[in-house]
Coordinates of C-alpha atoms in Angstrom, one line a residue:
M3 CA 0.0 0.0 0.0
C4 CA 1.4 3.4 -1.0
A5 CA 2.1 6.2 1.5
M6 CA -0.9 8.2 0.2
S7 CA -3.2 5.3 0.8
Q8 CA -1.9 4.8 4.3
L9 CA -2.4 8.5 5.1
W10 CA -5.9 8.3 3.7
L11 CA -6.8 5.3 5.9
R12 CA -5.5 7.1 9.0
Y13 CA -7.6 10.2 8.5
R14 CA -10.5 8.7 6.5
V15 CA -12.9 8.6 9.4
W16 CA -12.4 12.3 10.2
F17 CA -12.8 13.3 6.5
K18 CA -16.1 11.4 6.4
L19 CA -17.4 13.8 9.0
L20 CA -16.2 16.8 7.1
P21 CA -19.2 17.0 4.7
V22 CA -21.6 17.3 7.6
L23 CA -19.6 19.9 9.4
V24 CA -18.9 22.1 6.4
S25 CA -22.5 21.9 5.1
G26 CA -23.8 22.8 8.6
L27 CA -21.3 25.8 8.8
V28 CA -22.5 27.0 5.3
F29 CA -26.1 26.9 6.4
L30 CA -25.4 28.8 9.7
L31 CA -23.4 31.5 7.9
L32 CA -26.1 32.1 5.2
Q33 CA -29.3 31.2 7.1
S34 CA -31.4 31.3 4.0
A35 CA -32.9 29.1 1.3
E36 CA -29.8 29.7 -0.8
G37 CA -27.8 28.6 2.2
A38 CA -29.7 25.4 2.5
V39 CA -29.1 24.7 -1.2
G40 CA -25.5 25.5 -0.9
A41 CA -25.1 23.3 2.2
F42 CA -26.7 20.4 0.4
A43 CA -24.4 20.9 -2.6
V44 CA -21.4 20.9 -0.4
L45 CA -22.6 17.7 1.4
I46 CA -23.0 15.9 -2.0
G47 CA -19.8 17.2 -3.4
L48 CA -17.6 16.2 -0.5
S49 CA -19.3 12.8 -0.1
V50 CA -18.6 12.1 -3.8
L51 CA -15.0 13.2 -3.4
A52 CA -14.6 10.8 -0.4
D53 CA -16.0 7.9 -2.5
R54 CA -13.6 8.7 -5.3
I55 CA -10.6 8.8 -3.0
D56 CA -11.8 5.5 -1.5
R57 CA -11.8 4.0 -5.0
A58 CA -8.4 5.4 -5.9
C59 CA -6.9 3.9 -2.7
G60 CA -8.7 0.6 -3.0
V61 CA -10.8 1.0 0.1
V62 CA -14.0 -1.0 0.4
P63 CA -17.0 1.5 0.6
D64 CA -19.0 1.8 3.8
G65 CA -21.9 -0.7 3.7
A66 CA -20.6 -2.7 0.8
P67 CA -21.5 -6.4 1.0
H68 CA -18.9 -8.7 2.4
G69 CA -18.1 -12.3 1.6
G70 CA -15.7 -14.8 3.2
A71 CA -17.4 -17.5 5.3
R72 CA -20.8 -15.8 4.9
L73 CA -20.9 -17.3 1.4
R74 CA -20.4 -20.8 2.5
S75 CA -23.2 -23.2 3.5
A76 CA -24.0 -23.5 7.2
A77 CA -23.7 -26.8 9.0
Q78 CA -26.4 -29.2 7.8
W79 CA -29.4 -29.3 10.0
A80 CA -30.2 -32.7 11.7
P81 CA -33.7 -33.7 12.6
V82 CA -34.4 -33.7 16.3
G83 CA -37.5 -34.4 18.3
P84 CA -40.9 -36.0 17.4
Q85 CA -42.9 -34.9 14.4
P86 CA -45.6 -32.2 15.0
R87 CA -48.9 -33.5 16.4
G88 CA -51.1 -30.5 15.4
D89 CA -51.4 -28.2 12.4
T90 CA -48.4 -26.0 11.7
A91 CA -48.4 -22.7 9.8
L92 CA -45.6 -22.8 7.2
S93 CA -45.8 -19.4 5.6
E94 CA -48.1 -16.5 4.9
H95 CA -48.3 -13.7 2.3
E96 CA -50.5 -10.8 1.6
I97 CA -52.5 -10.8 -1.7
G98 CA -52.1 -7.5 -3.4
M99 CA -51.6 -4.2 -1.5
G100 CA -53.6 -4.4 1.7
G101 CA -55.4 -7.6 0.6
P102 CA -56.2 -10.6 2.7
V103 CA -53.5 -12.8 4.1
A104 CA -53.1 -16.3 2.7
I105 CA -51.5 -18.9 4.9
S106 CA -49.9 -22.3 4.0
W107 CA -50.6 -25.0 6.6
M108 CA -49.1 -28.4 7.2
L109 CA -52.0 -30.3 8.7
S110 CA -51.5 -32.9 11.4
D111 CA -51.4 -35.8 8.9
G112 CA -48.7 -34.0 6.8
A113 CA -51.0 -32.6 4.2
V114 CA -49.9 -29.2 2.9
V115 CA -52.7 -26.8 2.0
D116 CA -52.0 -23.4 0.4
G117 CA -54.0 -20.2 0.3
T118 CA -55.9 -20.7 3.5
A119 CA -57.9 -17.8 4.8
A120 CA -59.0 -19.6 8.0
G121 CA -57.5 -22.6 9.7
Y122 CA -59.1 -26.0 9.2
A123 CA -61.5 -27.1 11.9
A124 CA -60.9 -30.3 13.9
P125 CA -62.2 -33.5 12.2
D126 CA -66.0 -33.8 12.6
A127 CA -67.9 -37.1 13.2
A128 CA -67.3 -38.0 9.6
G129 CA -63.6 -37.4 9.9
L130 CA -63.7 -34.3 7.6
R131 CA -62.1 -30.9 8.1
V132 CA -63.6 -27.7 6.9
G133 CA -61.6 -24.6 6.0
L134 CA -61.7 -21.3 4.0
V135 CA -59.3 -20.9 1.1
L136 CA -58.6 -18.0 -1.2
V137 CA -58.9 -18.5 -5.0
E138 CA -58.7 -16.2 -8.0
H139 CA -59.0 -12.5 -7.2
A140 CA -58.8 -13.3 -3.5
A141 CA -62.3 -14.7 -3.4
E142 CA -63.1 -17.0 -0.5
R143 CA -64.3 -20.6 -1.0
V144 CA -65.1 -23.3 1.5
A145 CA -62.7 -26.3 1.3
I146 CA -63.4 -29.7 2.8
Y147 CA -60.4 -32.0 3.4
S148 CA -60.6 -35.8 4.0
P149 CA -57.6 -37.1 5.9
A150 CA -58.7 -40.7 5.3
Q151 CA -59.0 -40.2 1.5
K152 CA -56.3 -37.6 1.1
R153 CA -58.6 -35.5 -1.0
M154 CA -59.8 -31.9 -0.8
A155 CA -63.0 -30.5 -2.3
V156 CA -63.3 -26.8 -3.0
L157 CA -67.0 -25.8 -3.1
E158 CA -68.2 -23.5 -5.9
A159 CA -69.5 -20.0 -5.4
D160 CA -73.1 -21.0 -6.1
A161 CA -73.0 -23.0 -2.8
G162 CA -73.6 -19.7 -1.0
P163 CA -71.5 -17.1 0.8
A164 CA -68.3 -18.8 1.9
D165 CA -68.3 -17.4 5.4
V166 CA -71.9 -18.3 6.0
L167 CA -71.5 -21.8 4.7
Y168 CA -68.2 -22.2 6.6
R169 CA -70.0 -21.5 9.9
R170 CA -73.0 -23.6 9.0
L171 CA -70.9 -26.7 8.2
H172 CA -69.3 -26.6 11.6
G173 CA -70.9 -29.3 13.7
D174 CA -73.0 -30.6 10.8
A175 CA -71.2 -33.8 9.8
A176 CA -74.0 -35.0 7.5
Q177 CA -74.2 -31.8 5.5
T178 CA -70.4 -31.6 5.3
R179 CA -70.2 -35.1 3.9
A180 CA -73.0 -34.3 1.4
C181 CA -71.1 -31.2 0.2
F182 CA -67.9 -33.1 0.0
E183 CA -69.3 -35.9 -2.2
A184 CA -71.2 -33.5 -4.4
A185 CA -68.3 -31.2 -5.1
G186 CA -67.1 -30.9 -8.7
H187 CA -63.6 -29.6 -7.9
V188 CA -61.6 -32.2 -6.0
I189 CA -57.9 -32.2 -5.4
A190 CA -56.0 -35.4 -4.7
F191 CA -52.9 -35.5 -2.6
Q192 CA -49.8 -37.5 -3.2
P193 CA -47.2 -38.7 -0.7
F194 CA -43.8 -37.0 -0.7
R195 CA -41.2 -37.7 2.0
G196 CA -43.6 -37.6 4.9
L197 CA -45.8 -34.9 3.4
W198 CA -49.0 -35.1 1.4
L199 CA -48.8 -32.6 -1.5
P200 CA -51.5 -31.6 -4.0
E201 CA -51.2 -33.7 -7.2
N202 CA -50.2 -30.7 -9.2
H203 CA -47.3 -29.8 -7.0
A204 CA -43.9 -29.8 -8.8
A205 CA -42.4 -32.3 -6.3
T206 CA -45.1 -34.8 -7.0
R207 CA -45.2 -34.3 -10.8
H208 CA -41.4 -34.4 -11.1
P209 CA -39.9 -36.0 -8.0
P210 CA -36.3 -35.0 -7.5
S211 CA -33.6 -37.6 -8.5
S212 CA -31.5 -39.0 -5.7
M213 CA -28.4 -38.3 -7.9
L214 CA -27.6 -35.8 -10.7
R215 CA -24.8 -36.6 -13.0
L216 CA -23.0 -34.7 -15.8
E217 CA -19.8 -35.3 -17.7
T218 CA -18.1 -32.2 -19.1
P219 CA -16.7 -32.1 -22.7
R220 CA -13.2 -32.4 -21.1
G221 CA -14.1 -35.5 -19.1
H222 CA -14.8 -34.1 -15.6
R223 CA -17.5 -36.0 -13.8
L224 CA -19.9 -33.8 -11.8
A225 CA -22.4 -35.5 -9.5
A226 CA -24.9 -34.1 -6.9
H227 CA -26.3 -36.1 -4.1
L228 CA -29.8 -35.3 -2.8
L229 CA -29.9 -34.0 0.8
L230 CA -33.6 -34.2 1.5
P231 CA -34.4 -36.2 4.7
N232 CA -36.9 -39.0 4.4
D233 CA -39.5 -37.1 6.6
L234 CA -39.8 -33.4 5.8
R235 CA -42.2 -33.0 8.7
L236 CA -39.2 -32.9 11.0
T237 CA -37.6 -29.9 9.2
P238 CA -38.3 -26.2 9.9
H239 CA -39.3 -25.5 6.3
P240 CA -40.8 -28.6 4.6
L241 CA -42.6 -26.7 1.8
R242 CA -39.5 -24.7 0.8
L243 CA -37.4 -27.8 0.8
A244 CA -40.0 -29.7 -1.3
G245 CA -40.0 -26.9 -3.8
A246 CA -36.2 -26.5 -4.0
P247 CA -34.4 -29.7 -3.0
P248 CA -30.7 -29.1 -2.3
Y249 CA -27.9 -31.3 -3.5
A250 CA -24.2 -31.8 -2.4
L251 CA -21.8 -31.3 -5.3
T252 CA -18.9 -33.6 -6.1
L253 CA -16.3 -33.4 -8.8
N254 CA -14.5 -36.6 -10.0
G255 CA -15.8 -38.3 -6.9
A256 CA -14.3 -35.7 -4.5
E257 CA -16.6 -33.7 -2.2
S258 CA -16.7 -30.0 -2.8
Q259 CA -18.4 -28.7 0.3
R260 CA -20.6 -26.8 -2.2
H261 CA -24.3 -27.1 -3.0
V262 CA -26.5 -26.9 -6.0
L263 CA -30.2 -27.3 -7.1
A264 CA -29.4 -28.6 -10.6
L265 CA -26.5 -29.2 -13.0
D266 CA -28.0 -27.3 -15.9
E267 CA -25.6 -24.3 -15.9
V268 CA -22.0 -25.6 -16.1
F269 CA -19.1 -23.8 -17.9
E270 CA -15.7 -25.2 -18.6
S271 CA -12.4 -23.8 -19.9
P272 CA -11.0 -25.1 -23.2
G273 CA -8.4 -27.3 -21.5
G274 CA -10.6 -28.3 -18.6
Q275 CA -8.5 -26.6 -16.0
C276 CA -11.4 -24.5 -14.7
V277 CA -15.1 -25.4 -14.2
V278 CA -17.9 -23.1 -13.1
V279 CA -21.2 -24.4 -11.7
R280 CA -24.4 -22.5 -10.8
G281 CA -25.0 -23.1 -7.1
Y282 CA -26.4 -21.8 -3.8
R283 CA -25.6 -21.3 -0.2
L284 CA -27.7 -23.3 2.3
N285 CA -28.7 -21.9 5.6
E286 CA -28.9 -23.8 8.9
A287 CA -32.2 -25.4 7.8
M288 CA -30.7 -26.6 4.5
V289 CA -32.8 -24.0 2.6
P290 CA -31.1 -22.2 -0.4
D291 CA -30.8 -18.5 0.5
E292 CA -28.0 -17.1 -1.6
G293 CA -27.4 -17.6 -5.3
L294 CA -23.7 -18.3 -6.1
W295 CA -21.3 -19.4 -8.8
H296 CA -19.0 -22.2 -7.7
A297 CA -15.6 -22.3 -9.5
W298 CA -13.1 -25.1 -9.4
H299 CA -9.5 -24.3 -10.4
A300 CA -6.1 -25.6 -9.5
G301 CA -7.6 -28.3 -7.3
R302 CA -9.6 -25.8 -5.2
W303 CA -13.2 -24.7 -5.0
F304 CA -14.2 -21.0 -4.8
S305 CA -17.6 -19.4 -4.5
L306 CA -18.8 -16.0 -5.9
R307 CA -22.1 -14.3 -5.3
A308 CA -24.3 -14.5 -8.4
H309 CA -25.0 -10.7 -8.4
V310 CA -22.9 -7.6 -8.0
E311 CA -23.7 -4.1 -6.6
A312 CA -22.5 -0.6 -7.5
A313 CA -19.2 0.0 -5.8
I314 CA -20.1 3.7 -5.0
R315 CA -23.0 3.9 -2.6
P316 CA -25.5 6.7 -2.9
A317 CA -24.3 9.9 -1.2
V318 CA -27.7 10.7 0.3
G319 CA -30.7 8.4 0.1
G320 CA -31.3 6.1 -2.9
S321 CA -31.1 2.4 -3.1
I322 CA -28.6 -0.2 -4.3
T323 CA -29.5 -2.0 -7.5
P324 CA -28.2 -5.6 -7.8
Y325 CA -26.9 -6.7 -11.2
F326 CA -27.1 -10.4 -12.0
T327 CA -24.1 -12.2 -13.5
R328 CA -23.6 -15.1 -15.9
P329 CA -20.3 -16.5 -17.2
L330 CA -19.5 -15.8 -20.8
S331 CA -16.2 -17.6 -21.0
V332 CA -13.7 -19.4 -18.7
T333 CA -10.0 -19.7 -19.2
D334 CA -7.5 -22.3 -18.1
D335 CA -5.6 -19.9 -16.0
G336 CA -8.7 -19.1 -13.8
H337 CA -10.2 -16.0 -15.4
I338 CA -14.0 -15.9 -15.6
L339 CA -15.6 -13.4 -18.0
F340 CA -19.0 -12.4 -16.6
E341 CA -21.9 -10.5 -18.2
A342 CA -23.7 -8.2 -15.7
H343 CA -27.2 -7.1 -16.2
Q344 CA -30.3 -5.8 -14.5
S345 CA -33.5 -7.9 -15.0
T346 CA -37.1 -6.7 -15.0
W347 CA -40.1 -8.9 -15.5
T348 CA -43.3 -8.0 -17.2
A349 CA -46.2 -9.8 -18.7
D350 CA -44.1 -10.2 -21.9
G351 CA -41.3 -11.9 -20.0
E352 CA -37.8 -11.0 -18.8
T353 CA -36.0 -7.9 -20.1
R354 CA -32.3 -7.6 -19.5
E355 CA -30.4 -4.3 -19.3
P356 CA -26.6 -4.6 -19.3
V357 CA -24.4 -2.6 -17.0
R358 CA -22.7 -0.2 -19.4
S359 CA -19.7 0.9 -17.3
G360 CA -18.6 1.7 -13.7
R361 CA -17.2 -0.2 -10.8
V362 CA -19.0 -3.0 -8.9
A363 CA -18.6 -4.9 -5.6
L364 CA -18.6 -8.7 -5.9
P365 CA -18.5 -10.7 -2.6
V366 CA -16.4 -13.9 -2.8
D367 CA -15.6 -16.6 -0.2
W368 CA -11.8 -16.4 -0.3
Q369 CA -11.7 -12.9 1.4
N370 CA -14.0 -10.8 3.5
P371 CA -13.9 -7.6 1.5
P372 CA -15.6 -7.9 -1.8
L373 CA -13.7 -7.6 -5.1
M374 CA -13.9 -4.1 -6.6
L375 CA -14.2 -4.7 -10.3
A376 CA -14.5 -2.5 -13.4
V377 CA -17.4 -3.1 -15.8
A378 CA -17.1 -2.2 -19.5
N379 CA -19.9 -2.8 -21.9
G380 CA -21.7 -5.0 -19.5
V381 CA -18.7 -7.3 -19.0
L382 CA -16.4 -7.9 -16.0
T383 CA -13.5 -10.2 -15.4
V384 CA -12.7 -12.2 -12.2
A385 CA -9.3 -13.7 -11.6
L386 CA -9.4 -16.7 -9.2
P387 CA -6.6 -17.1 -6.6
R388 CA -3.7 -19.1 -7.9
R389 CA -2.8 -20.6 -4.5

């Protein structure tokens, strides 16, 4: 580090206070609308100057995302204790702005029901459970679930106001049974690792393979072992795990300590000296919570976050826009060329807007401060450590 950088690091904290002090002094001296504008201009100008000096001296900006061990998966969760005996709320979300709250429940028999507006009543004399569910446009419908048959009937609107019918069916086993048998819309549930999921759920339509395999053009053997436990009822997030089952990644039979959801995005250098795989970080409950790129080079694995952020933070207010990355090419000496773009989704699909130029912060797992990288025409280059 040069002498100028060392001097900046020593007095950087005091210089960061200078914009506030100087702008306050300008306002006190002028005490007018022009003074307020001048003070604000001084605040912005000095803040931008401090950021530019940070960049010139290689200092990580305040608030920039960090990497290191934070990008590595947590210790795998181990099932403990007995399975839940009653109903368990798994998640909830608001429909629209200020709309009703829809709750996903795992019922006592392991059945997962989505979009519930009111919890399911205890089984009646016929063994049926009655609940309220939200359908299109947040309309309420009465749902009747049969734990014995693993089937749920959703009553049509012409059956009457949902809340009135819901209350009327409570305690009337005969009418509940009649409504259940006469219903035209019936959903069957299928078993999946201790759960009962609707037949149209992705996990029941396309059950995850116990092993994923891929051989690269240069002969590397990638494999991924499914990490789902046999009984998802013992996990903190059974529905999320069923929807995104995690896998442990291996290369040529050796464990990587890295995790993936699939092997559909793999990039290899011309000589096979570097391999990049789309992956994820797993939290303590084995749920994927951070998109990554796993890179193998010189016998070692590295992980990089799958999106970057602007290196210069907004001086006053504003928000940080993430830019997603995707490898364009990989070299044998461990250089990865990424494209960086901002994605927006509309009814017509995804629109990508590349990052034209500037500097971005990319968290990586081999050091705590993020890499500060230059972007040119939507492209940035990462050099993996050589040792």
